[in-house]
Structures are given as C-alpha cells and as structure tokens.
CSV table of C-alpha atoms and ligand atoms in Angstrom, one decimal:
chain,number,residue,atom,x,y,z
A,986,MET,CA,0.0,0.0,0.0
A,987,ASN,CA,1.2,3.5,-0.8
A,988,PHE,CA,0.7,5.4,2.4
A,989,PRO,CA,0.2,9.2,2.2
A,990,ILE,CA,3.1,9.8,4.6
A,991,ASP,CA,2.9,13.6,4.7
A,992,LEU,CA,-0.7,13.4,5.7
A,993,LEU,CA,-0.1,10.7,8.2
A,994,ARG,CA,2.7,12.8,9.8
A,995,GLN,CA,0.2,15.5,10.6
A,996,GLU,CA,-2.1,13.2,12.7
A,997,GLN,CA,-1.8,12.5,16.4
A,998,THR,CA,-0.6,8.9,16.7
A,999,PRO,CA,-1.8,6.2,17.2
A,1000,PHE,CA,-4.7,6.3,14.8
A,1001,TYR,CA,-6.4,4.1,12.3
A,1002,PHE,CA,-5.9,4.9,8.7
A,1003,TYR,CA,-8.6,3.7,6.3
A,1004,ASP,CA,-8.0,3.5,2.6
A,1005,MET,CA,-11.5,4.3,1.3
A,1006,GLU,CA,-10.6,3.5,-2.3
A,1007,LEU,CA,-9.7,-0.1,-1.3
A,1008,LEU,CA,-13.0,-0.3,0.7
A,1009,GLY,CA,-14.9,0.9,-2.3
A,1010,ARG,CA,-13.1,-1.7,-4.5
A,1011,THR,CA,-14.0,-4.4,-2.0
A,1012,LEU,CA,-17.6,-3.4,-1.9
A,1013,ASP,CA,-17.7,-3.3,-5.7
A,1014,GLU,CA,-16.3,-6.8,-5.9
A,1015,ILE,CA,-18.9,-8.1,-3.5
A,1016,LYS,CA,-21.7,-6.7,-5.7
A,1017,ALA,CA,-20.1,-8.1,-8.9
A,1018,SER,CA,-19.6,-11.5,-7.4
A,1019,LEU,CA,-23.2,-12.2,-6.2
A,1020,PRO,CA,-24.6,-15.1,-8.2
A,1021,SER,CA,-28.1,-13.8,-8.0
A,1022,GLU,CA,-30.6,-11.3,-6.7
A,1023,ALA,CA,-31.5,-13.8,-4.0
A,1024,TYR,CA,-28.2,-13.2,-2.3
A,1025,LYS,CA,-28.3,-10.5,0.4
A,1026,VAL,CA,-25.2,-9.3,2.2
A,1027,HIS,CA,-25.4,-7.7,5.6
A,1028,TYR,CA,-22.4,-6.0,7.0
A,1029,ALA,CA,-21.5,-7.4,10.4
A,1030,MET,CA,-20.9,-4.0,12.0
A,1031,LYS,CA,-19.3,-5.5,15.1
A,1032,ALA,CA,-16.1,-5.5,12.9
A,1033,ASN,CA,-16.0,-1.7,12.6
A,1034,ALA,CA,-18.6,0.9,13.3
A,1035,ASN,CA,-16.6,4.0,12.3
A,1036,PRO,CA,-19.1,6.4,10.8
A,1037,ALA,CA,-17.2,6.8,7.5
A,1038,ILE,CA,-17.0,3.1,7.0
A,1039,LEU,CA,-20.7,2.7,7.8
A,1040,SER,CA,-21.5,5.4,5.3
A,1041,ALA,CA,-19.5,3.7,2.5
A,1042,VAL,CA,-21.1,0.3,3.3
A,1043,ARG,CA,-24.6,1.8,3.3
A,1044,GLY,CA,-23.8,3.6,0.0
A,1045,ALA,CA,-23.0,0.2,-1.5
A,1046,GLY,CA,-26.5,-1.0,-0.7
A,1047,LEU,CA,-25.6,-3.6,2.0
A,1048,GLY,CA,-27.8,-4.4,5.0
A,1049,VAL,CA,-26.6,-4.7,8.5
A,1050,ASP,CA,-26.0,-7.4,11.1
A,1051,ALA,CA,-26.3,-5.9,14.5
A,1052,VAL,CA,-25.6,-7.5,17.9
A,1053,SER,CA,-26.7,-4.8,20.3
A,1054,GLY,CA,-29.1,-1.9,20.8
A,1055,GLY,CA,-26.1,0.4,20.3
A,1056,GLU,CA,-25.4,-1.2,16.9
A,1057,ILE,CA,-29.0,-0.9,15.9
A,1058,ALA,CA,-29.0,2.8,16.8
A,1059,ALA,CA,-25.7,3.4,15.0
A,1060,ALA,CA,-27.1,1.6,11.9
A,1061,LEU,CA,-30.2,3.7,11.9
A,1062,GLU,CA,-28.1,6.9,12.5
A,1063,ALA,CA,-26.0,5.9,9.5
A,1064,GLY,CA,-29.1,5.7,7.3
A,1065,PHE,CA,-29.5,2.0,7.0
A,1066,GLU,CA,-33.1,0.9,6.4
A,1067,ALA,CA,-34.5,-0.8,9.5
A,1068,GLY,CA,-36.0,-3.6,7.4
A,1069,ARG,CA,-32.5,-4.6,6.3
A,1070,ILE,CA,-31.1,-5.0,9.8
A,1071,VAL,CA,-30.8,-8.4,11.3
A,1072,PHE,CA,-30.3,-8.6,15.1
A,1073,ALA,CA,-28.2,-11.4,16.6
A,1074,GLY,CA,-26.8,-12.2,20.0
A,1075,VAL,CA,-27.3,-14.7,22.8
A,1076,GLY,CA,-28.2,-12.2,25.4
A,1077,LYS,CA,-30.7,-9.6,23.9
A,1078,THR,CA,-32.1,-7.5,26.7
A,1079,ASP,CA,-35.8,-6.4,27.0
A,1080,ALA,CA,-34.8,-2.8,26.2
A,1081,GLU,CA,-32.9,-4.0,23.0
A,1082,ILE,CA,-35.8,-6.1,21.9
A,1083,GLU,CA,-38.2,-3.2,22.3
A,1084,LEU,CA,-35.8,-0.9,20.4
A,1085,ALA,CA,-35.5,-3.4,17.6
A,1086,LEU,CA,-39.3,-3.9,17.4
A,1087,SER,CA,-40.1,-0.2,17.4
A,1088,ALA,CA,-37.6,0.4,14.7
A,1089,GLY,CA,-39.1,-2.4,12.7
A,1090,ILE,CA,-35.9,-4.4,12.0
A,1091,GLY,CA,-36.0,-7.1,9.4
A,1092,CYS,CA,-35.3,-10.2,11.6
A,1093,PHE,CA,-34.2,-11.4,15.0
A,1094,ASN,CA,-31.7,-14.3,14.9
A,1095,VAL,CA,-32.9,-16.2,17.9
A,1096,GLU,CA,-30.6,-18.3,20.0
A,1097,SER,CA,-32.7,-20.0,22.6
A,1098,GLU,CA,-36.3,-21.0,23.4
A,1099,ALA,CA,-36.2,-18.6,26.4
A,1100,GLU,CA,-35.3,-15.7,24.1
A,1101,LEU,CA,-38.1,-16.7,21.7
A,1102,GLU,CA,-40.7,-16.5,24.5
A,1103,VAL,CA,-39.5,-13.1,25.7
A,1104,ILE,CA,-39.5,-11.7,22.2
A,1105,SER,CA,-43.1,-12.9,21.7
A,1106,GLU,CA,-44.2,-11.5,25.0
A,1107,ILE,CA,-42.7,-8.1,24.3
A,1108,ALA,CA,-44.0,-8.0,20.7
A,1109,ASP,CA,-47.4,-9.0,21.7
A,1110,ARG,CA,-47.5,-6.2,24.3
A,1111,MET,CA,-46.4,-3.7,21.7
A,1112,GLY,CA,-48.9,-5.0,19.1
A,1113,ALA,CA,-46.1,-6.0,16.8
A,1114,THR,CA,-45.0,-9.2,15.1
A,1115,ALA,CA,-41.4,-10.3,15.3
A,1116,ASN,CA,-39.8,-11.9,12.3
A,1117,VAL,CA,-37.4,-14.5,13.5
A,1118,ALA,CA,-34.7,-16.8,12.2
A,1119,ILE,CA,-33.7,-19.7,14.5
A,1120,ARG,CA,-29.9,-19.8,14.9
A,1121,VAL,CA,-28.9,-23.4,14.4
A,1122,ASN,CA,-25.7,-24.8,15.8
A,1123,PRO,CA,-24.6,-27.0,12.9
A,1124,ASN,CA,-21.7,-28.7,14.8
A,1125,ILE,CA,-19.1,-28.0,12.1
A,1126,ASP,CA,-15.5,-27.4,12.9
A,1127,ALA,CA,-14.4,-24.3,11.0
A,1128,HIS,CA,-10.7,-25.0,11.7
A,1129,THR,CA,-10.0,-21.5,12.9
A,1130,HIS,CA,-8.8,-20.1,16.2
A,1131,HIS,CA,-10.8,-21.7,19.1
A,1132,TYR,CA,-11.8,-18.3,20.4
A,1133,ILE,CA,-13.6,-17.5,17.1
A,1134,THR,CA,-15.1,-21.0,16.3
A,1135,THR,CA,-18.7,-20.7,17.0
A,1136,GLY,CA,-20.4,-23.6,15.3
A,1137,LEU,CA,-19.4,-26.6,17.5
A,1138,ALA,CA,-21.9,-28.3,19.7
A,1139,GLU,CA,-20.3,-27.3,23.0
A,1140,ASN,CA,-20.5,-23.6,22.1
A,1141,LYS,CA,-22.9,-21.2,23.8
A,1142,PHE,CA,-24.2,-20.1,20.4
A,1143,GLY,CA,-27.4,-21.2,18.6
A,1144,ILE,CA,-29.7,-24.1,19.2
A,1145,ASN,CA,-28.5,-27.7,18.9
A,1146,ILE,CA,-29.9,-29.7,16.0
A,1147,GLU,CA,-31.6,-32.2,18.4
A,1148,LEU,CA,-33.7,-29.3,20.0
A,1149,LEU,CA,-34.5,-27.6,16.7
A,1150,ASP,CA,-37.8,-29.3,15.9
A,1151,HIS,CA,-39.1,-28.4,19.3
A,1152,VAL,CA,-38.1,-24.7,19.0
A,1153,VAL,CA,-39.5,-24.5,15.4
A,1154,ASP,CA,-42.8,-26.0,16.7
A,1155,ARG,CA,-42.8,-23.5,19.5
A,1156,CYS,CA,-42.7,-20.6,17.0
A,1157,GLY,CA,-46.1,-21.8,15.7
A,1158,GLU,CA,-47.6,-21.7,19.2
A,1159,LEU,CA,-46.4,-18.2,20.2
A,1160,PRO,CA,-48.7,-15.3,19.2
A,1161,ALA,CA,-46.3,-12.6,18.0
A,1162,ILE,CA,-43.7,-14.7,16.3
A,1163,LYS,CA,-43.3,-15.1,12.5
A,1164,LEU,CA,-40.7,-17.8,11.7
A,1165,VAL,CA,-39.0,-16.7,8.5
A,1166,GLY,CA,-35.8,-18.6,8.4
A,1167,LEU,CA,-32.9,-20.5,9.7
A,1168,HIS,CA,-29.6,-18.9,10.7
A,1169,PHE,CA,-26.1,-20.3,10.9
A,1170,HIS,CA,-22.6,-19.1,11.6
A,1171,ILE,CA,-19.7,-21.5,11.9
A,1172,GLY,CA,-16.8,-19.2,12.8
A,1173,SER,CA,-14.6,-16.4,11.6
A,1174,GLN,CA,-11.3,-16.0,9.6
A,1175,ILE,CA,-12.1,-19.1,7.5
A,1176,THR,CA,-9.7,-19.2,4.6
A,1177,ASP,CA,-10.7,-22.5,3.0
A,1178,ASN,CA,-14.2,-22.8,1.6
A,1179,THR,CA,-14.6,-26.5,2.6
A,1180,PRO,CA,-16.4,-25.9,5.9
A,1181,PHE,CA,-18.9,-23.6,4.0
A,1182,GLY,CA,-19.6,-26.5,1.6
A,1183,ILE,CA,-20.2,-28.8,4.6
A,1184,LEU,CA,-22.5,-26.2,6.0
A,1185,CYS,CA,-24.5,-26.2,2.7
A,1186,GLU,CA,-25.0,-30.0,3.0
A,1187,ARG,CA,-26.1,-29.7,6.5
A,1188,ILE,CA,-28.7,-27.0,5.5
A,1189,ASN,CA,-29.9,-29.2,2.6
A,1190,GLU,CA,-30.6,-32.1,5.0
A,1191,LEU,CA,-32.4,-29.8,7.4
A,1192,GLN,CA,-34.5,-28.2,4.7
A,1193,ASP,CA,-35.5,-31.7,3.3
A,1194,SER,CA,-36.4,-32.9,6.7
A,1195,PHE,CA,-38.5,-29.8,7.5
A,1196,GLU,CA,-40.2,-29.9,4.1
A,1197,SER,CA,-41.3,-33.5,4.8
A,1198,ARG,CA,-43.1,-32.1,7.8
A,1199,GLY,CA,-44.6,-29.3,5.7
A,1200,ILE,CA,-42.4,-26.6,7.0
A,1201,SER,CA,-40.5,-24.2,4.7
A,1202,PHE,CA,-38.5,-21.0,5.2
A,1203,CYS,CA,-38.4,-17.7,3.2
A,1204,SER,CA,-34.8,-17.2,4.0
A,1205,ILE,CA,-31.6,-18.9,5.0
A,1206,ASN,CA,-28.8,-16.9,6.7
A,1207,VAL,CA,-25.4,-18.5,6.6
A,1208,GLY,CA,-23.6,-15.9,8.8
A,1209,GLY,CA,-20.2,-14.6,8.0
A,1210,GLY,CA,-16.7,-15.9,8.5
A,1211,LEU,CA,-14.9,-15.4,5.2
A,1212,GLY,CA,-11.2,-14.9,6.1
A,1213,ILE,CA,-8.5,-12.6,4.7
A,1214,ASP,CA,-4.8,-12.8,4.0
A,1215,TYR,CA,-3.1,-11.3,7.0
A,1216,ASP,CA,0.3,-12.4,5.7
A,1217,ASN,CA,0.1,-10.7,2.3
A,1218,PRO,CA,-2.2,-7.8,2.5
A,1219,ASP,CA,-0.7,-6.2,-0.7
A,1220,ALA,CA,-0.9,-9.3,-2.8
A,1221,ASN,CA,-4.5,-10.1,-1.7
A,1222,PRO,CA,-6.2,-6.8,-0.7
A,1223,VAL,CA,-9.6,-8.1,-1.8
A,1224,PRO,CA,-10.8,-11.5,-0.6
A,1225,ASP,CA,-12.0,-14.0,-3.1
A,1226,PHE,CA,-15.7,-13.3,-2.8
A,1227,ARG,CA,-16.4,-15.1,-6.1
A,1228,SER,CA,-15.2,-18.5,-4.9
A,1229,TYR,CA,-16.9,-18.0,-1.6
A,1230,PHE,CA,-20.4,-17.2,-3.0
A,1231,ASN,CA,-19.9,-19.8,-5.7
A,1232,THR,CA,-19.4,-22.4,-2.9
A,1233,PHE,CA,-23.0,-21.7,-1.8
A,1234,ALA,CA,-24.3,-21.5,-5.4
A,1235,ALA,CA,-22.8,-24.9,-6.1
A,1236,ASN,CA,-23.8,-26.7,-2.9
A,1237,LEU,CA,-26.8,-25.1,-1.4
A,1238,LYS,CA,-30.2,-26.1,-2.7
A,1239,LEU,CA,-32.1,-22.8,-2.4
A,1240,ARG,CA,-35.8,-23.2,-2.8
A,1241,PRO,CA,-37.7,-21.0,-5.4
A,1242,GLY,CA,-38.1,-17.5,-4.0
A,1243,GLN,CA,-35.9,-18.2,-1.1
A,1244,GLU,CA,-33.4,-15.6,-0.1
A,1245,LEU,CA,-29.8,-16.4,1.0
A,1246,HIS,CA,-28.4,-13.9,3.6
A,1247,PHE,CA,-24.8,-13.4,4.6
A,1248,GLU,CA,-23.3,-11.5,7.5
A,1249,LEU,CA,-19.8,-10.5,6.5
A,1250,GLY,CA,-17.6,-8.4,8.7
A,1251,ARG,CA,-13.9,-9.0,8.5
A,1252,SER,CA,-13.7,-9.7,4.7
A,1253,ILE,CA,-15.2,-6.3,4.0
A,1254,VAL,CA,-13.2,-4.0,6.2
A,1255,ALA,CA,-10.0,-5.7,7.4
A,1256,GLN,CA,-7.7,-4.9,4.6
A,1257,CYS,CA,-8.6,-1.2,4.2
A,1258,GLY,CA,-7.4,-0.4,7.7
A,1259,SER,CA,-4.0,0.0,9.2
A,1260,LEU,CA,-3.0,1.1,12.7
A,1261,ILE,CA,-0.4,3.9,12.4
A,1262,THR,CA,1.9,4.2,15.4
A,1263,LYS,CA,5.0,6.2,16.1
A,1264,VAL,CA,8.2,4.7,17.5
A,1265,ILE,CA,9.0,6.3,20.9
A,1266,TYR,CA,12.2,4.5,21.7
A,1267,VAL,CA,14.5,1.9,20.3
A,1268,LYS,CA,15.7,-0.1,23.2
A,1269,LYS,CA,18.7,-2.4,23.0
A,1270,GLY,CA,18.5,-5.5,25.2
A,1271,THR,CA,21.4,-8.0,25.5
A,1272,GLU,CA,20.2,-10.1,22.6
A,1273,LYS,CA,17.1,-8.4,21.3
A,1274,GLN,CA,16.2,-4.9,20.3
A,1275,PHE,CA,12.8,-3.5,21.0
A,1276,ALA,CA,10.9,-0.9,19.0
A,1277,ILE,CA,8.7,0.7,21.6
A,1278,VAL,CA,5.7,2.3,19.9
A,1279,ASP,CA,2.9,4.6,21.1
A,1280,ALA,CA,0.1,2.1,20.2
A,1281,GLY,CA,-0.6,-0.7,22.6
A,1282,MET,CA,-3.0,-3.6,23.1
A,1283,THR,CA,-5.6,-1.0,24.0
A,1284,ASP,CA,-5.6,0.2,20.4
A,1285,LEU,CA,-5.3,-3.2,18.7
A,1286,ILE,CA,-6.0,-6.1,21.0
A,1287,ARG,CA,-6.0,-9.0,18.5
A,1288,PRO,CA,-2.3,-10.0,18.9
A,1289,ALA,CA,-2.6,-10.1,22.7
A,1290,LEU,CA,-6.0,-11.8,22.8
A,1291,TYR,CA,-5.8,-14.3,19.9
A,1292,GLN,CA,-2.1,-14.4,19.2
A,1293,ALA,CA,-3.1,-12.8,15.9
A,1294,TYR,CA,-0.6,-11.7,13.3
A,1295,HIS,CA,-0.7,-8.2,11.8
A,1296,LYS,CA,2.1,-7.5,9.3
A,1297,ILE,CA,4.1,-4.6,10.4
A,1298,GLU,CA,5.9,-2.1,8.1
A,1299,ASN,CA,8.2,0.8,8.8
A,1300,ILE,CA,6.6,3.2,6.4
A,1301,THR,CA,9.1,6.0,7.0
A,1302,GLY,CA,12.4,4.1,7.3
A,1303,THR,CA,14.5,3.2,4.4
A,1304,GLY,CA,17.6,1.7,6.2
A,1305,LYS,CA,18.8,-1.9,6.0
A,1306,PRO,CA,16.3,-4.3,7.6
A,1307,GLU,CA,16.9,-5.4,11.2
A,1308,LYS,CA,15.1,-7.6,13.7
A,1309,TYR,CA,12.9,-6.0,16.4
A,1310,ASP,CA,10.3,-7.0,19.0
A,1311,VAL,CA,7.6,-4.4,18.4
A,1312,VAL,CA,6.0,-3.7,21.7
A,1313,GLY,CA,3.5,-1.2,23.2
A,1314,PRO,CA,3.7,0.9,26.3
A,1315,ILE,CA,1.0,-0.9,28.4
A,1316,CYS,CA,1.9,-2.5,31.7
A,1317,GLU,CA,1.2,-6.0,30.5
A,1318,SER,CA,3.7,-8.5,29.2
A,1319,SER,CA,1.2,-9.5,26.5
A,1320,ASP,CA,1.4,-6.0,25.0
A,1321,VAL,CA,3.6,-7.3,22.1
A,1322,PHE,CA,2.6,-6.8,18.5
A,1323,GLU,CA,5.3,-9.0,17.0
A,1324,GLU,CA,8.5,-10.7,18.1
A,1325,ASN,CA,11.4,-10.7,15.7
A,1326,ALA,CA,9.8,-8.5,13.1
A,1327,ILE,CA,12.1,-7.7,10.2
A,1328,LEU,CA,11.7,-3.9,9.6
A,1329,ALA,CA,13.7,-1.3,7.7
A,1330,LYS,CA,16.0,0.1,10.4
A,1331,VAL,CA,13.9,1.8,13.0
A,1332,SER,CA,14.6,5.2,14.6
A,1333,ARG,CA,12.8,7.2,17.1
A,1334,GLY,CA,9.9,9.1,15.4
A,1335,ASP,CA,9.4,6.5,12.6
A,1336,LEU,CA,5.9,5.6,11.7
A,1337,LEU,CA,4.9,1.9,11.6
A,1338,ALA,CA,1.8,0.5,10.0
A,1339,LEU,CA,0.1,-2.5,11.5
A,1340,ARG,CA,-1.7,-3.9,8.5
A,1341,SER,CA,-5.1,-5.6,8.0
A,1342,ALA,CA,-6.4,-3.9,11.1
A,1343,GLY,CA,-9.7,-2.6,9.7
A,1344,ALA,CA,-11.7,-5.4,11.3
A,1345,TYR,CA,-12.0,-5.9,15.1
A,1346,GLY,CA,-9.3,-3.2,15.6
A,1347,GLU,CA,-10.6,0.3,16.3
A,1348,ILE,CA,-13.9,-1.1,17.6
A,1349,MET,CA,-12.2,-3.3,20.2
A,1350,ALA,CA,-10.1,-0.5,21.6
A,1351,SER,CA,-10.3,0.2,25.3
A,1352,ARG,CA,-9.2,2.9,27.7
A,1353,TYR,CA,-7.1,0.7,29.9
A,1354,ASN,CA,-4.3,2.6,31.6
A,1355,LEU,CA,-6.6,5.6,31.0
A,1356,ARG,CA,-5.3,6.0,27.6
A,1357,LYS,CA,-7.0,8.0,24.9
A,1358,LEU,CA,-9.0,6.0,22.3
A,1359,PRO,CA,-7.2,5.9,18.9
A,1360,GLY,CA,-8.4,8.4,16.3
A,1361,SER,CA,-9.0,7.7,12.7
A,1362,LEU,CA,-8.2,9.2,9.3
A,1363,CYS,CA,-9.9,8.2,6.1
A,1364,ARG,CA,-8.6,8.9,2.6
B,1047,LLP,N1,-22.4,-13.4,12.2
B,1047,LLP,C1,-22.2,-13.8,13.5
B,1047,LLP,C2,-23.4,-14.5,14.1
B,1047,LLP,C3,-21.0,-13.6,14.1
B,1047,LLP,O1,-20.9,-14.0,15.4
B,1047,LLP,C4,-20.0,-12.9,13.4
B,1047,LLP,C5,-18.7,-12.7,14.1
B,1047,LLP,C6,-20.2,-12.5,12.1
B,1047,LLP,C7,-21.4,-12.7,11.5
B,1047,LLP,C8,-19.1,-11.8,11.3
B,1047,LLP,O2,-18.0,-12.7,11.1
B,1047,LLP,P1,-16.8,-12.2,10.1
B,1047,LLP,O3,-17.4,-12.2,8.7
B,1047,LLP,O4,-16.3,-10.9,10.6
B,1047,LLP,O5,-15.9,-13.3,10.3
B,1047,LLP,N2,-12.9,-10.3,17.4
B,1047,LLP,C9,-12.6,-11.5,16.6
B,1047,LLP,C10,-13.7,-12.0,15.7
B,1047,LLP,C11,-15.0,-12.3,16.4
B,1047,LLP,C12,-16.0,-12.7,15.4
B,1047,LLP,C13,-17.3,-12.7,16.1
B,1047,LLP,N3,-18.5,-13.0,15.3
B,1047,LLP,C14,-11.3,-11.2,15.9
B,1047,LLP,O6,-10.7,-10.2,16.0
B,1047,LLP,O7,-10.8,-12.1,15.1
C-alpha cells in the first residue's frame, strides 16, 4: 500500500488509517460476485462501526448485522433501512428487543427458546409481530482459532440440532412470532471454503427434513466468516468473494423464491485499515532490540487476545532491515505486536503501520491505563 506519509505525519498517533478506495473496490467486488438477486449481504458492523465506514457500506447498498441496541441505533443513524437490519446475539435484553421492534428491524436471529418467548411476549405487548430466524448450531469445525469458532456443539451459540424441531414448533404456538428462516454461523477467519460446503450440505438435509413435515422457510442466513490474507495484504487486498459465493451457489439447494443472507464483517473491512503508530524508543537488550511504539494492546488487542498476526511495516524508514520486537507501552507483558519482526532500520519518530487492522481493531479499543482511544483518518 502507498501510504500518504505527509498526511499521516500531521495526525496524532496512534490512529487508524482507512483506505477508502480499497474499501470501495472491495464493496464493488462483492456486488459483482453475487450469483443472483436472492443473495443478500449484511455488513456485520461489530467488525468496525466507524461512521465513515458505515456510510460507505450503506452507499454500496448492503444491509446490517447488529448485535446490540447500540449497533441498531448506529445503523439507523448511518441511514440503513430498518428492514435490512438483522439482530443477533445470545443475550438480547428487553430494552434492546423493544428498540428493535419499534424500529421495525428485518429479523431477529434467535438463539434460545427462552429468548423466543421473551420476544413474543414483548412484541405481543407492543402490538407487533417479530420476524425470527432460528440460529442453528450445525456442529461444524471451522478449523479456525478456538476463540472464534462458534459452530461446534459445546458452544454457547445457537440451538443444537436435536432441539431444533421443538423450537420451530414453539414458534407456531407463540402469538407474536413469525418464523421466516434458519440462521447459521460457523466461525470467523475461515480461509478455506470446505467448511462452508459442509454447512450447505447440513442445510440441505435440514430443509429436506422440515419440508417432509410441511415446514418451509423464506430465508436462509449463513452468517459470516470469510477470512482474509493477513500475511500478504498487498498481494491479496480483496478477498476471493467469487469462490466464496460460488461455494454456496454450487452446494446449497435454495428453494424457489428463497433468499440467502450473509453477515460478512472481516472480509469487507479488514484490509482497508492500518493502525499507524510512532516509535517512541528503540531499546537495545542483550540479545534483542525493541521498537517501543505509542500504540498498545488498548488500540489493537488482537495480537494479545488471539495471538493474531498483523504484518508490520516501517513506512518512513529506508535503512537496511533489522530484527525488532515491536511492543506497546501498556503495563502487561502480552502487550507485544510482533517478536522478531524484520523492519527497515527503525529510529525514534518513525511511523509503523500494522496492516489488515480494519476489522476488530478500532472497535475493540479500550481505555485501559486511562489512555485515549485511537483516532482515525480516512482517505
Ligand atoms: N455473524 C455472526 C453471528 C457472528 O458471530 C460474526 C462474528 C459474524 C457474523 C461476522 O463474522 P466475520 O465475517 O467478521 O468473520 N474479534 C474476533 C472476531 C470475532 C467474530 C465474532 N463473530 C477477531 O478479532 O478475530
């Protein structure tokens, strides 16, 4: 990526830099890759709710996948149509359900029978009907980091297949519930389409079995999870949406008139964002040298929390490459961005870019150590 160094130099570090041209290209590619009108993409705004990003995503005509009242409010504020918001989460509160119903969101992704009953009770009281999709736990191993695998049986997410018939029947008994679909999500940062193909087979079996009981669905929601190339952000700036969508087109038996919904987060926004940080000190140890930067795990927690890799570049240095441990200023030994990073010789004042940080970066920042939240710059 060609960073606008002069512009970056004027900003208070650390901050997130978003390449809006790349985001635009990514959104264009999504639209161009959709196999049919029946495919509907919702942006999983938990990945990044920066207003400029939301505005670009809305401009591209995507819907939203929200997981809290705060996200629903931010989506409405950004101009997304309420009917194109789906609302997920295992612990929706009464106040959030009320907000969602009064806004008229498109669908609740329901995760338990207890939740279904509460939604029905609240909707009934409000004189509304809630569209729901039942989140099924399909018990598929997505072969990703265990913190972000969500589709295995022992997870807290979704309803186990054995209990599904019962919950679907329950929808028919509750007064203010309209069952519109089934929802799935098997995990995140999935870079091989095989688990998605397996998901399709699982969905086909389920649909066949429900149809034999006379039950059909208007929509199937397969969640998100398409991964990105953290190792080579410049070689693969836009994920392979075509193969991803084609996996569904080839394997999922959509019924006539049925819609297929997606909730993509990371694949849309990760590559357009970089965390820009300034080197405060270069510290020589006995065997190592440390580049101590002004960003820490409070600005980008993924390395500390998931041992995630973000490629680091010295975007202002031109000297011969050397080895550094790139560390933040937080009083935690996990506040390390990368050990043994090879960077163009680092000097105090250099700017480093932590790449592929547009998803689950800025939004997961905290004020631990009473630090300021990172700013942002879009260009
Ligand atoms: N739908 C549901 C039900 C989800 O739980 C998630 C993400 C998504 C969609 C969007 O998934 P994506 O397309 O972004 O993979 N903080 C972690 C990732 C947590 C993902 C949580 N769920 C990270 O930094 O890797």
